[in-house]
Amino acid sequence: MNYQEFVRIVIYLCALIFGGLALWYRGNAKVSGRVAALIRRAEELYSDLTNAGGVKFEWVVGQLYSLLPLAIRPFVPRSLIEQIVQTTFDAIEGYAKMQLDRLTGSSQEMGQGKDCEVLR
């Protein structure tokens, strides 16, 4: 094998790896978007119930699991779907808290007097 063939193989492998990563990222973004939409729908459906976090979670997991083709379900454990839903929910919750802190001023900033105004 000469140098040119080796370089060509390395280029093909890099293209294959980066192409696979791009497809995975795009697919992951679609799944996260679908999960976020299902979480929003669960919030709407169960808005009248108090402490319905578990019911909402199970509804979202069930809906997402039912979207899987029957041929794929044996290879995708329900625990993986639960983990995807929980991870997406945690990301949404973290973003919401960050935005709330940004809008109201975090308690740390208040303690330092950055957003506080002294009235006389």
C-alpha positions as a printed Julia matrix, in Angstrom:
120×3 Matrix{Float64}:
   0.0    0.0    0.0
   1.48   3.29  -0.97
   1.1    6.68   0.67
  -1.68   7.94  -1.64
  -3.88   4.91  -0.98
  -3.36   5.28   2.75
  -4.35   8.98   2.64
  -7.41   8.16   0.55
  -8.52   5.52   3.07
  -8.03   7.96   5.95
 -10.09  10.61   4.12
 -12.9    8.13   3.46
 -12.91   7.0    7.09
 -13.03  10.6    8.32
 -15.9   11.38   5.94
 -17.76   8.3    7.12
 -17.25   9.18  10.79
 -18.25  12.83  10.4
 -21.22  11.89   8.22
 -22.38   9.42  10.86
 -21.99  12.03  13.58
 -23.98  14.54  11.53
 -26.79  12.02  11.03
 -26.78  11.12  14.72
 -26.9   14.79  15.74
 -29.78  15.51  13.35
 -31.68  12.46  14.58
 -31.01  13.39  18.2
 -32.33  16.91  17.58
 -35.52  15.47  16.06
 -36.04  13.14  19.01
 -35.45  15.96  21.51
 -37.92  18.14  19.64
 -40.52  15.38  19.65
 -39.98  14.75  23.37
 -40.29  18.48  24.14
 -43.56  18.62  22.17
 -44.9   15.6   24.08
 -43.89  17.17  27.42
 -45.72  20.36  26.45
 -48.79  18.33  25.46
 -48.7   16.42  28.75
 -48.58  19.71  30.63
 -51.7   20.82  28.76
 -53.56  17.54  29.26
 -52.83  17.22  32.98
 -52.82  20.9   33.93
 -55.81  20.45  36.24
 -54.12  17.75  38.34
 -51.78  18.57  41.21
 -48.62  16.53  41.74
 -49.14  14.74  38.43
 -45.45  14.6   37.54
 -45.37  10.81  37.46
 -48.53  10.57  35.39
 -47.19  13.1   32.87
 -43.84  11.31  32.71
 -45.47   7.93  32.07
 -47.76   9.44  29.44
 -44.81  10.97  27.56
 -42.79   7.74  27.76
 -45.78   5.72  26.55
 -46.45   8.08  23.65
 -42.81   8.11  22.58
 -42.51   4.34  22.87
 -45.66   3.88  20.76
 -44.02   5.93  17.98
 -41.32   3.29  17.59
 -41.92   0.77  14.8
 -42.87  -2.67  16.1
 -39.74  -4.21  14.56
 -37.49  -1.88  16.59
 -39.25  -2.1   19.99
 -37.56  -5.34  21.1
 -34.17  -3.67  20.68
 -35.05  -0.42  22.48
 -35.68  -0.92  26.19
 -38.3    1.23  27.86
 -35.63   2.4   30.3
 -33.79   4.06  27.4
 -36.95   5.97  26.45
 -37.37   6.99  30.1
 -33.78   8.24  30.18
 -34.28  10.27  26.98
 -37.45  11.85  28.37
 -35.8   12.65  31.7
 -32.72  14.14  30.04
 -34.84  16.33  27.78
 -37.0   17.44  30.71
 -33.91  18.31  32.75
 -32.56  20.38  29.86
 -35.87  22.24  29.49
 -36.06  22.83  33.23
 -32.47  24.08  33.38
 -33.09  26.48  30.51
 -36.28  27.77  32.12
 -34.48  28.37  35.42
 -31.66  30.16  33.63
 -34.13  32.43  31.83
 -36.05  33.09  35.04
 -32.83  34.0   36.84
 -31.86  36.26  33.97
 -35.22  38.04  34.0
 -35.59  38.38  37.75
 -31.93  38.66  38.71
 -30.39  35.74  40.5
 -30.14  35.69  44.27
 -26.36  35.79  43.97
 -26.51  39.04  41.99
 -29.01  40.49  44.47
 -26.66  39.74  47.33
 -23.85  41.58  45.57
 -26.06  44.61  44.95
 -25.76  44.54  41.17
 -29.48  44.83  40.44
 -30.51  46.42  43.73
 -31.43  50.05  43.94
 -31.34  51.94  47.21
 -34.27  54.26  47.73
 -33.9   57.26  50.06
